[in-house]
Amino acid sequence: MANIQQVAKTAGVSVATVSRVLNKATSVTPETRLKVEQAIKALNYEPSMLGRNLRNSESRLLLVLIPSISNPFYTEIINGIQNIAIANHYNILLCETDSNPERENIYFHMVKNKVADGVISMDPTVNMQKLNELAENHSVILCSEYEEGGCIPYVTIDNELAAYHAVKHLIQLGMDQVALINSDEKFLYARQRRNGYERALKEFQLPIREEWIYNTDQLDFQHGVQAMRRLLQLEERPTAVFAVSDTLAIGALKELNTSGLRVPEEIAVVGFDKISFSNMTNPTLTTVSQPMYQMGCTAATMLINQIKGNKVESIILEHELIIRESTMG
Amino acid sequence: MANIQQVAKTAGVSVATVSRVLNKATSVTPETRLKVEQAIKALNYEPSMLGRNLRNSESRLLLVLIPSISNPFYTEIINGIQNIAIANHYNILLCETDSNPERENIYFHMVKNKVADGVISMDPTVNMQKLNELAENHSVILCSEYEEGGCIPYVTIDNELAAYHAVKHLIQLGMDQVALINSDEKFLYARQRRNGYERALKEFQLPIREEWIYNTDQLDFQHGVQAMRRLLQLEERPTAVFAVSDTLAIGALKELNTSGLRVPEEIAVVGFDKISFSNMTNPTLTTVSQPMYQMGCTAATMLINQIKGNKVESIILEHELIIRESTMG
DNA sequence: CTGAAAGCGCTAACAA
DNA sequence: TTGTTAGCGCTTTCAG
């Protein structure tokens, strides 16, 4: 790989002039420019990001932290982030943390070292203390999951309200025995959605029964299957289930299917996220739609603004209840 | 962020000594080491990757190119890559290309510039010419999709044989009217799988009917729905369907469900990839299992070997037909 | 065992 | 308009 020196030599100019041509900045005569461009072509030269970044303290790279790419929830968000990034001449690098603090550290390190200009974290298990530390001197945005009262700007939805709407929908359908399949309540969104669930029950003077609340430690299908199986073993079965993710809800649906129970006649099911597969199940799944693409766009816009040195405010976006067959008689 | 100079000053030593402590290499007296370590702690210093990489021409970062994270097929592969990478003190960066040549270029650029040490491409739409160019001077491995007769090492399965097995399974079940839902045949794997399909038909003296071969230009659920809908409109309906991806097969299953056709009694379905969803459908999906985790591990091992300067050979891994409800009466 | 200094590739201030 | 040069943060020879 040729460097700027060799280009300068070939073109018979100084490195500064080559740099000027490269950055289209200050004035260069057309003839000089031509000479340089020819040299660049001849040597097949491409400027080194490393040298440039070291000099400029800028990489135009954005990091996106996700716990796992296997959760389809992130797909559309990343799409949004990517589009906004590209439009602003940034590129994104996806970092799968597997909720592993060591991996996280490496990525934080990249930001500290200007290998990347900023980071959007979507990992609910992220080490908040480390992230806050990072945020003191660097650009950080939280997407979807956030810290209450924290100082890192975030974009999210009102999880409590969304859960409330979902459960209220079930109750208004006449289901007064609503179970909750929640994830681990160490996550803020899980606590918020539980609050929404309880609020709806209280509003209709229904009892909150601990045995109808099941917490899973992961969000995959199998855990949904497990959870439903447990709920079906109870003496008094629920007549409706609200699961805090579509993946869990789909697992639950699968188990109901296996047990020969009819959905929604015998048990109604609501999920959360509106992943694409939720429309492929039988019956199709009623779910809470988060504006994922818009969330991604918003997060990216916020991050880029922050990198520019602007102060950015947290944003709460609207959700929507998508009613489909799993709650439609 | 403190730099090495400040650490040296604080510790009362030279930058060279700090560097020695950092790299645990040459001998430093315990006292000097201690002084330096204290200074590092006091200043909360972390070495700059940029400076280090520029100097060493090494980043210990690996790029993984995928067309889209929404395809669950990649999940396990990436897991394998990640684990091997970590074990060898590398980190991976996921690059979603959206099959967009410009994005690809940016990532290639990162490799050329030593921002990353090598790349594993899983993008079937990758610009092979550019990739070959890159491979002349840099480490590149192809995973899953590859170039016949090309010079970039790859890891893959025998797609032709796998398709042959899948279709033969359907025929041996008594289905002599087997349709194929294929992706665009500009992709090598699509051509290979079609060959396998045709080979199985020929072996049983069944005619190859063009109207039973449907090519989609994307691999998502909706395109599977579309494809199945078309096949069901034919005068003579197929009695079995082989789809080249589980996502397509699941879409097909959905459409069959909608049409009230029983699977597998009236139409049997086989997919490809064994994504986690494929076990959540009703009926569960018979599918061809690629050893995805192992593919990832192999690809990463090959790449790291190549970076070390070793010559690496392409590898073809074994597949397996997973028989489930969609072909079990 | 430790320090001084060169240099990785680039940009920008300053000079000409 | 163009060239010279310092310096971004680091590692590594070469001296001492």
XYZ file of C-alpha atoms (C1' of nucleotides) in Angstrom:
690
model
C 0.000 0.000 0.000
C 1.439 3.326 -1.104
C 1.575 6.188 1.341
C 1.196 9.902 0.943
C 4.942 10.413 0.598
C 5.180 8.185 -2.431
C 2.233 9.914 -4.025
C 3.894 13.256 -3.421
C 7.126 12.040 -4.933
C 5.419 10.526 -7.971
C 3.397 13.668 -8.545
C 6.434 15.833 -7.951
C 4.745 17.852 -5.198
C 4.814 17.985 -1.404
C 2.773 15.833 0.915
C 0.845 18.892 1.973
C -0.395 19.370 -1.555
C -1.464 15.768 -1.787
C -3.307 16.186 1.481
C -5.003 19.277 0.071
C -6.170 17.409 -2.984
C -7.395 14.591 -0.778
C -9.397 16.886 1.431
C -10.656 19.110 -1.335
C -10.077 21.981 1.007
C -7.768 24.855 0.137
C -6.939 25.978 -3.307
C -4.842 23.870 -5.624
C -4.355 24.707 -9.285
C -6.119 22.375 -11.663
C -2.806 21.245 -13.132
C -1.362 20.333 -9.752
C -4.560 18.615 -8.801
C -4.441 16.595 -11.985
C -0.859 15.541 -11.396
C -1.720 14.417 -7.900
C -4.819 12.575 -8.987
C -2.857 10.747 -11.628
C -0.237 9.755 -9.102
C -2.942 8.535 -6.766
C -4.454 6.440 -9.493
C -1.097 5.153 -10.672
C -0.084 4.014 -7.205
C -3.547 2.807 -6.336
C -3.225 4.910 -3.235
C -5.804 5.124 -0.480
C -5.281 7.352 2.533
C -4.668 5.599 5.817
C -7.477 5.900 8.315
C -5.021 5.259 11.085
C -2.773 8.187 10.248
C -5.725 10.409 9.579
C -7.558 9.461 12.751
C -4.472 9.862 14.858
C -4.010 13.306 13.494
C -7.657 14.380 13.527
C -8.883 12.591 16.595
C -11.859 11.532 14.557
C -12.803 8.235 12.996
C -16.337 8.818 11.720
C -17.158 5.396 13.077
C -20.062 4.777 15.422
C -20.312 1.762 17.685
C -23.622 0.031 18.271
C -23.709 -2.290 21.264
C -26.256 -5.097 21.198
C -26.382 -8.055 23.547
C -27.094 -10.520 20.763
C -27.911 -10.325 17.093
C -30.268 -13.246 17.420
C -32.987 -11.032 18.824
C -34.886 -9.710 15.801
C -35.996 -6.728 17.842
C -32.766 -4.956 17.021
C -32.939 -5.386 13.285
C -35.086 -2.402 12.430
C -33.437 -0.163 14.991
C -30.071 -0.832 13.435
C -31.528 -0.069 10.061
C -32.558 3.342 11.297
C -29.205 3.997 12.912
C -27.379 2.926 9.807
C -29.384 5.151 7.483
C -28.907 8.258 9.562
C -25.241 7.465 10.056
C -24.578 7.055 6.355
C -26.448 10.258 5.570
C -24.060 12.045 7.893
C -20.959 10.344 6.535
C -20.559 8.052 9.484
C -20.326 4.306 9.483
C -21.465 1.918 12.112
C -19.855 -1.102 13.619
C -22.071 -3.638 15.330
C -20.708 -4.989 18.563
C -22.287 -8.100 19.979
C -21.496 -8.081 23.657
C -23.251 -11.306 24.674
C -23.733 -9.348 27.859
C -20.109 -10.056 28.572
C -18.430 -7.219 30.500
C -15.011 -7.971 29.037
C -16.241 -7.584 25.510
C -17.991 -4.416 26.498
C -14.746 -3.093 27.874
C -12.978 -3.613 24.608
C -15.609 -1.613 22.809
C -15.557 1.155 25.388
C -11.847 1.187 24.889
C -12.303 1.779 21.187
C -14.320 4.862 21.964
C -11.861 6.150 24.532
C -9.117 5.707 21.963
C -10.913 7.475 19.184
C -11.100 4.334 17.136
C -14.788 5.220 17.212
C -16.394 8.605 17.774
C -19.310 7.502 19.888
C -21.508 4.638 20.982
C -25.172 3.729 21.073
C -25.865 1.097 23.685
C -28.896 -1.151 23.405
C -27.631 -3.667 25.893
C -29.848 -3.816 28.978
C -27.119 -5.642 30.859
C -24.546 -2.973 30.164
C -22.354 -1.969 33.076
C -23.919 1.383 33.826
C -21.106 2.565 36.006
C -18.526 2.039 33.295
C -20.834 3.561 30.737
C -21.346 6.629 32.869
C -17.618 6.958 33.256
C -17.213 6.746 29.514
C -19.965 9.284 29.002
C -18.088 11.841 31.056
C -15.666 12.434 28.229
C -17.259 10.770 25.246
C -20.463 10.620 23.268
C -22.883 7.976 24.469
C -26.572 7.409 23.779
C -28.859 4.780 25.257
C -31.491 3.222 23.067
C -34.520 1.379 24.387
C -33.047 0.524 27.773
C -31.904 3.429 29.911
C -31.097 4.543 33.403
C -33.690 6.361 35.441
C -32.323 9.633 36.632
C -29.042 8.943 34.851
C -27.239 11.555 32.837
C -26.846 9.716 29.550
C -29.444 10.797 26.998
C -31.779 8.058 25.827
C -34.530 7.271 23.379
C -37.203 4.844 24.453
C -40.923 4.266 24.745
C -43.153 4.439 27.801
C -42.888 0.799 28.808
C -45.233 1.114 31.731
C -47.972 2.640 29.604
C -47.435 0.140 26.794
C -47.802 -2.794 29.163
C -50.839 -1.151 30.708
C -52.459 -0.872 27.276
C -51.711 -4.475 26.417
C -53.160 -5.837 29.645
C -56.135 -3.513 29.564
C -56.886 -4.822 26.080
C -56.949 -8.366 27.446
C -59.151 -7.438 30.368
C -61.600 -5.574 28.190
C -61.881 -8.710 26.096
C -63.336 -10.313 29.181
C -60.206 -12.086 30.364
C -59.925 -11.469 34.049
C -57.166 -13.972 34.716
C -54.149 -12.443 33.057
C -50.700 -13.945 33.516
C -47.451 -12.107 32.920
C -44.375 -13.660 31.342
C -41.702 -11.169 32.236
C -37.961 -11.165 31.871
C -35.597 -10.709 34.779
C -36.671 -7.707 36.808
C -33.140 -6.509 37.168
C -33.916 -4.771 33.889
C -35.675 -1.460 34.089
C -38.043 -2.231 31.234
C -39.087 -5.422 32.991
C -39.942 -3.518 36.156
C -41.773 -0.888 34.181
C -43.815 -3.400 32.241
C -44.707 -5.192 35.413
C -45.898 -1.902 36.850
C -48.092 -1.380 33.801
C -49.475 -4.873 34.186
C -50.305 -4.290 37.827
C -51.801 -0.902 37.145
C -54.239 -2.393 34.647
C -55.238 -5.166 37.041
C -55.780 -2.714 39.869
C -57.833 -0.435 37.714
C -60.248 -3.282 37.121
C -60.064 -4.443 40.724
C -58.439 -7.698 39.789
C -56.093 -9.367 42.254
C -52.363 -9.541 41.575
C -51.451 -13.182 41.900
C -47.784 -13.974 42.207
C -48.215 -17.445 40.735
C -49.359 -15.859 37.493
C -46.188 -13.863 37.169
C -43.348 -15.799 35.659
C -39.857 -14.385 35.225
C -37.497 -15.855 32.646
C -33.820 -15.158 32.507
C -33.639 -15.146 28.751
C -35.815 -13.959 25.936
C -35.645 -16.853 23.498
C -38.440 -19.124 22.323
C -37.534 -21.972 24.583
C -37.950 -19.837 27.646
C -41.389 -18.859 26.425
C -42.273 -22.525 26.039
C -41.018 -23.224 29.560
C -42.901 -20.337 31.064
C -46.189 -21.324 29.458
C -45.739 -24.917 30.520
C -45.420 -23.798 34.117
C -48.445 -21.563 33.913
C -50.503 -24.410 32.515
C -49.576 -26.613 35.434
C -51.229 -24.257 37.904
C -54.418 -25.327 39.574
C -56.137 -22.221 38.417
C -55.066 -21.475 34.904
C -54.866 -17.987 33.488
C -57.153 -17.160 30.575
C -54.779 -14.671 29.028
C -51.051 -14.114 28.862
C -49.046 -10.973 28.359
C -45.427 -11.716 27.439
C -42.884 -8.919 27.444
C -41.351 -10.011 24.162
C -42.634 -11.600 20.981
C -40.033 -14.311 21.231
C -41.446 -15.344 24.617
C -45.025 -15.005 23.358
C -44.272 -17.190 20.343
C -42.804 -19.830 22.610
C -45.941 -19.611 24.728
C -48.102 -19.971 21.640
C -46.139 -23.037 20.652
C -46.720 -24.630 24.039
C -50.436 -23.825 23.914
C -50.547 -25.448 20.540
C -48.807 -28.523 21.865
C -51.290 -28.691 24.734
C -54.197 -28.478 22.342
C -55.530 -25.268 23.836
C -57.267 -22.916 21.458
C -55.977 -19.368 21.111
C -57.638 -16.983 21.761
C -60.810 -18.883 22.773
C -59.263 -20.598 25.760
C -56.221 -18.427 26.281
C -55.454 -15.099 24.647
C -51.856 -14.008 24.101
C -50.176 -10.628 23.662
C -46.526 -10.119 22.851
C -44.233 -7.131 22.616
C -42.001 -5.802 19.806
C -43.807 -6.721 16.587
C -40.938 -8.728 15.180
C -41.539 -9.948 11.642
C -42.092 -13.522 12.712
C -45.025 -12.465 14.904
C -47.128 -12.303 11.770
C -46.157 -15.812 10.701
C -47.458 -17.686 13.706
C -50.802 -19.403 13.831
C -52.715 -17.560 15.131
C -50.918 -14.337 14.321
C -49.761 -12.534 17.405
C -51.255 -9.425 18.967
C -48.328 -7.324 20.018
C -47.101 -3.920 21.092
C -45.290 -2.167 18.295
C -42.343 -0.036 19.177
C -41.343 2.440 16.471
C -38.059 0.655 16.041
C -36.888 2.283 12.850
C -37.667 5.689 14.265
C -35.913 4.775 17.486
C -32.813 3.947 15.526
C -32.973 7.162 13.535
C -33.496 9.187 16.677
C -30.654 7.533 18.540
C -28.253 8.103 15.667
C -29.307 11.712 15.259
C -28.837 12.292 18.964
C -25.406 10.703 18.947
C -24.191 12.692 15.982
C -25.467 15.879 17.570
C -23.671 15.024 20.743
C -20.446 14.361 18.871
C -20.812 17.780 17.303
C -20.817 19.154 20.832
C -24.511 19.958 21.095
C -26.527 19.206 24.164
C -29.166 16.561 23.469
C -32.373 15.728 25.299
C -33.850 12.314 25.939
C -36.880 11.378 23.871
C -39.829 9.109 24.552
C -41.537 7.775 21.441
C -45.071 6.490 20.951
C -46.006 2.831 20.917
C -48.989 1.135 19.330
C -51.038 -1.938 20.141
C -51.357 -4.180 17.085
C -54.399 -6.371 17.485
C -54.202 -9.663 15.630
C -55.656 -13.146 15.830
C -54.232 -14.187 19.181
C -56.705 -11.866 20.887
C -59.437 -11.735 18.272
C -62.213 -14.243 18.695
C -7.423 10.990 28.370
C -3.824 10.874 29.535
C -1.125 9.835 27.082
C 2.083 7.964 27.492
C 4.107 11.154 27.908
C 2.141 12.235 30.936
C 2.476 8.810 32.478
C 6.235 8.967 31.920
C 6.440 12.389 33.491
C 4.330 11.395 36.499
C 6.379 8.260 37.037
C 9.607 10.136 36.505
C 10.759 7.825 33.721
C 10.937 7.913 29.933
C 8.169 6.985 27.575
C 10.203 4.002 26.472
C 10.077 2.599 29.971
C 6.340 3.087 30.167
C 5.997 1.278 26.884
C 8.113 -1.551 28.268
C 5.892 -1.896 31.293
C 2.829 -1.831 29.070
C 4.114 -4.573 26.836
C 5.578 -6.670 29.620
C 8.429 -7.328 27.284
C 11.989 -6.427 28.176
C 13.339 -6.185 31.621
C 12.315 -3.411 33.964
C 13.261 -3.370 37.641
C 10.371 -4.068 39.993
C 10.685 -0.594 41.508
C 10.491 1.136 38.133
C 7.603 -1.056 37.119
C 5.771 -0.163 40.307
C 6.304 3.551 39.793
C 4.947 3.305 36.284
C 1.983 1.204 37.315
C 1.084 3.693 39.977
C 1.288 6.547 37.513
C -0.925 4.610 35.101
C -3.494 4.063 37.803
C -3.296 7.620 39.050
C -3.867 9.081 35.607
C -6.388 6.437 34.653
C -4.315 5.913 31.560
C -5.183 3.546 28.743
C -2.889 3.163 25.748
C -4.189 4.502 22.458
C -5.064 1.881 19.919
C -4.537 4.404 17.190
C -0.961 5.170 18.090
C -0.215 1.554 18.721
C -1.796 0.319 15.524
C -0.090 2.961 13.472
C 3.194 1.860 14.861
C 2.601 -1.879 14.786
C 0.482 -2.216 11.677
C -1.801 -4.472 13.645
C -5.203 -3.909 15.146
C -6.278 -7.348 16.357
C -9.684 -6.548 14.972
C -11.508 -8.858 12.556
C -14.285 -7.725 10.269
C -17.292 -9.910 9.598
C -19.370 -8.929 6.590
C -23.008 -9.963 6.580
C -25.685 -8.741 4.204
C -28.264 -8.329 6.947
C -28.539 -9.173 10.599
C -32.213 -9.974 10.174
C -31.387 -13.393 8.793
C -31.089 -15.690 11.815
C -28.865 -17.973 9.778
C -25.851 -15.878 10.674
C -26.360 -15.901 14.403
C -24.647 -19.158 15.243
C -21.882 -18.641 12.730
C -21.011 -15.358 14.330
C -21.005 -17.028 17.693
C -18.394 -19.456 16.467
C -16.303 -16.719 14.913
C -16.497 -14.652 18.046
C -15.415 -17.450 20.342
C -12.381 -18.397 18.300
C -11.466 -14.753 17.857
C -11.603 -14.021 21.568
C -9.578 -17.115 22.353
C -6.870 -15.751 20.079
C -7.035 -12.238 21.470
C -8.876 -10.832 18.523
C -12.127 -8.943 18.488
C -14.748 -8.890 15.826
C -16.722 -6.097 14.316
C -19.952 -6.937 12.539
C -20.510 -5.088 9.305
C -23.981 -5.100 7.835
C -23.538 -4.368 4.168
C -27.191 -4.495 3.086
C -25.581 -5.759 -0.078
C -24.594 -2.193 -0.741
C -21.270 -1.937 -2.616
C -20.455 1.443 -1.106
C -20.710 0.134 2.408
C -18.636 -2.815 1.438
C -16.001 -0.481 0.136
C -15.742 1.279 3.429
C -15.140 -1.981 5.197
C -12.596 -3.119 2.654
C -10.944 0.178 3.220
C -10.666 -0.533 6.920
C -8.773 -3.693 6.132
C -6.476 -2.041 3.626
C -5.713 0.588 6.229
C -4.964 -1.810 8.991
C -7.901 -0.622 11.003
C -8.730 -4.311 10.875
C -6.396 -7.242 10.316
C -8.645 -9.342 8.146
C -12.173 -10.026 6.978
C -14.620 -12.906 6.809
C -17.246 -12.330 4.162
C -20.611 -14.053 4.371
C -22.270 -11.776 1.888
C -23.345 -13.668 -1.236
C -23.716 -10.394 -3.104
C -20.200 -9.272 -2.343
C -18.276 -7.734 -5.200
C -15.950 -10.622 -5.924
C -13.609 -8.597 -8.063
C -12.977 -6.094 -5.298
C -12.678 -8.855 -2.767
C -10.120 -10.668 -4.879
C -8.165 -7.453 -5.204
C -8.235 -7.043 -1.461
C -7.195 -10.642 -0.960
C -4.025 -10.073 -2.961
C -2.470 -8.203 -0.083
C -4.729 -8.912 2.859
C -6.325 -11.736 4.767
C -9.747 -12.719 3.501
C -11.895 -15.781 4.113
C -15.244 -16.635 2.577
C -17.843 -18.321 4.715
C -20.834 -20.196 3.327
C -20.911 -18.458 -0.051
C -17.763 -18.713 -2.128
C -16.346 -18.459 -5.596
C -15.854 -21.561 -7.666
C -12.276 -21.797 -8.795
C -11.451 -18.569 -6.979
C -8.340 -18.143 -4.919
C -9.868 -16.992 -1.641
C -10.095 -19.831 0.891
C -13.617 -20.717 1.992
C -15.582 -22.851 4.383
C -18.929 -24.132 3.243
C -21.110 -27.210 2.903
C -21.929 -29.254 -0.192
C -25.057 -27.362 -1.203
C -25.807 -29.563 -4.163
C -25.687 -32.713 -2.063
C -27.713 -31.167 0.742
C -30.490 -30.141 -1.640
C -30.351 -33.562 -3.224
C -30.860 -35.177 0.175
C -33.754 -32.920 1.034
C -35.597 -33.555 -2.225
C -34.862 -37.261 -2.174
C -36.395 -37.388 1.292
C -39.577 -35.848 -0.086
C -39.700 -38.189 -3.037
C -39.151 -41.236 -0.880
C -42.096 -40.102 1.193
C -44.158 -40.651 -1.920
C -44.327 -37.060 -3.055
C -43.619 -37.026 -6.755
C -44.602 -33.445 -7.389
C -41.906 -31.464 -5.686
C -41.711 -27.692 -6.086
C -38.623 -25.605 -5.435
C -38.653 -22.193 -3.825
C -35.226 -20.907 -4.651
C -33.541 -17.550 -4.255
C -32.037 -15.636 -7.121
C -29.815 -17.919 -9.149
C -27.144 -15.295 -9.453
C -25.970 -16.797 -6.168
C -23.804 -19.852 -6.368
C -25.587 -21.655 -3.553
C -28.895 -21.150 -5.345
C -27.547 -22.723 -8.516
C -26.027 -25.567 -6.559
C -29.199 -26.273 -4.651
C -31.177 -26.225 -7.856
C -28.762 -28.762 -9.296
C -29.300 -30.978 -6.276
C -33.048 -30.638 -6.700
C -32.841 -31.598 -10.347
C -30.500 -34.469 -9.674
C -32.943 -36.009 -7.210
C -35.838 -35.632 -9.637
C -33.860 -37.186 -12.464
C -32.755 -40.059 -10.326
C -36.403 -40.961 -9.787
C -37.311 -40.231 -13.384
C -39.495 -37.323 -12.445
C -39.901 -34.456 -14.882
C -38.414 -31.069 -14.149
C -41.263 -28.605 -14.472
C -40.330 -24.975 -14.724
C -43.650 -23.823 -13.281
C -42.773 -25.584 -10.038
C -39.576 -23.647 -9.670
C -40.059 -20.248 -8.130
C -37.236 -17.772 -7.622
C -37.534 -15.036 -5.023
C -35.250 -12.066 -4.812
C -35.209 -11.961 -1.049
C -35.165 -14.497 1.734
C -37.700 -13.074 4.179
C -40.981 -14.570 5.346
C -43.112 -12.466 3.053
C -41.353 -13.724 -0.027
C -42.037 -17.260 1.129
C -45.718 -16.421 1.484
C -45.727 -14.935 -2.014
C -43.967 -17.891 -3.539
C -46.344 -20.408 -1.997
C -49.333 -18.385 -3.072
C -48.147 -18.554 -6.658
C -47.505 -22.261 -6.493
C -51.006 -22.845 -5.135
C -52.533 -20.990 -8.061
C -51.122 -23.484 -10.539
C -53.488 -25.858 -12.269
C -51.493 -28.782 -11.116
C -50.395 -28.210 -7.580
C -47.183 -29.606 -6.149
C -47.514 -32.039 -3.269
C -44.235 -31.067 -1.683
C -42.069 -27.977 -1.452
C -38.369 -27.608 -0.902
C -37.432 -24.053 0.060
C -33.787 -23.022 0.116
C -34.125 -21.196 3.422
C -36.161 -21.687 6.566
C -37.429 -18.149 6.344
C -38.943 -18.901 2.935
C -40.243 -22.263 4.149
C -41.901 -20.653 7.161
C -43.579 -18.127 4.899
C -44.763 -21.018 2.723
C -46.089 -22.827 5.782
C -47.997 -19.729 6.758
C -49.620 -19.492 3.364
C -50.557 -23.173 3.439
C -52.120 -22.598 6.801
C -54.073 -19.652 5.488
C -55.296 -21.761 2.572
C -56.408 -24.497 4.923
C -54.113 -27.094 3.440
C -52.801 -29.715 5.803
C -49.065 -30.158 6.186
C -47.646 -32.695 5.551
C -50.747 -34.673 4.462
C -51.579 -32.481 1.498
C -48.264 -30.721 1.027
C -44.968 -31.538 2.699
C -42.384 -28.818 3.290
C -38.622 -28.835 3.772
C -36.540 -25.801 4.642
C -32.857 -25.096 4.930
C -30.694 -23.748 7.772
C -32.356 -24.980 10.966
C -32.883 -21.520 12.385
C -34.371 -21.462 15.861
C -37.815 -20.400 14.605
C -38.055 -23.553 12.560
C -38.907 -25.476 15.678
C -41.647 -23.037 16.704
C -43.862 -23.370 13.678
C -46.892 -25.592 13.523
C -46.050 -28.118 12.234
C -42.373 -27.951 13.074
C -40.205 -27.688 10.012
C -38.067 -30.392 8.460
C -34.866 -28.710 7.453
C -31.257 -29.110 6.427
C -28.910 -28.314 9.260
C -25.672 -26.628 8.436
C -23.029 -26.866 11.153
C -23.179 -23.139 11.635
C -21.248 -22.846 14.841
C -18.517 -25.035 13.440
C -18.511 -23.032 10.229
C -17.903 -19.901 12.230
C -15.124 -21.496 14.248
C -13.489 -22.837 11.119
C -13.695 -19.539 9.285
C -12.152 -17.675 12.201
C -9.386 -20.225 12.623
C -8.593 -20.023 8.936
C -8.507 -16.246 9.004
C -6.228 -16.077 12.001
C -3.909 -18.617 10.425
C -3.836 -16.597 7.279
C -3.029 -13.435 9.207
C -0.139 -15.296 10.784
C 1.142 -15.880 7.272
C 0.216 -19.538 6.957
C -1.305 -20.984 3.839
C -4.863 -22.170 4.476
C -7.007 -24.654 2.580
C -10.719 -24.466 1.878
C -12.937 -26.776 3.885
C -16.275 -28.399 3.144
C -18.279 -29.366 6.215
C -21.020 -31.947 6.640
C -24.733 -31.159 6.643
C -27.595 -33.097 8.186
C -31.260 -33.532 7.329
C -33.441 -32.862 10.371
C -36.764 -34.597 9.915
C -39.640 -32.982 11.770
C -43.410 -32.708 11.518
C -43.662 -30.925 8.189
C -42.676 -34.159 6.451
C -43.809 -36.674 9.021
C -47.304 -38.031 8.548
C 18.169 -1.347 33.138
C 16.906 2.981 31.121
C 16.694 7.081 27.984
C 16.901 9.643 23.542
C 15.194 9.748 19.229
C 13.299 8.063 14.881
C 9.298 7.114 12.511
C 4.410 4.780 11.454
C 0.830 8.275 7.783
C -1.442 12.062 8.070
C -2.978 17.304 8.586
C -2.433 22.132 9.424
C 0.017 26.184 10.843
C 3.303 28.925 9.056
C 6.468 30.542 5.502
C 7.634 31.519 1.111
C -0.538 28.371 -4.682
C 2.774 25.428 -2.657
C 6.384 23.617 0.585
C 8.390 22.836 5.212
C 7.720 21.109 9.434
C 5.708 19.882 13.909
C 3.189 16.611 16.109
C -1.004 13.153 16.993
C 0.618 8.386 20.670
C 3.049 4.736 20.340
C 7.155 1.122 19.883
C 11.756 0.043 19.139
C 16.418 0.474 17.955
C 20.629 2.246 19.604
C 23.447 4.300 23.204
C 24.681 4.829 27.619
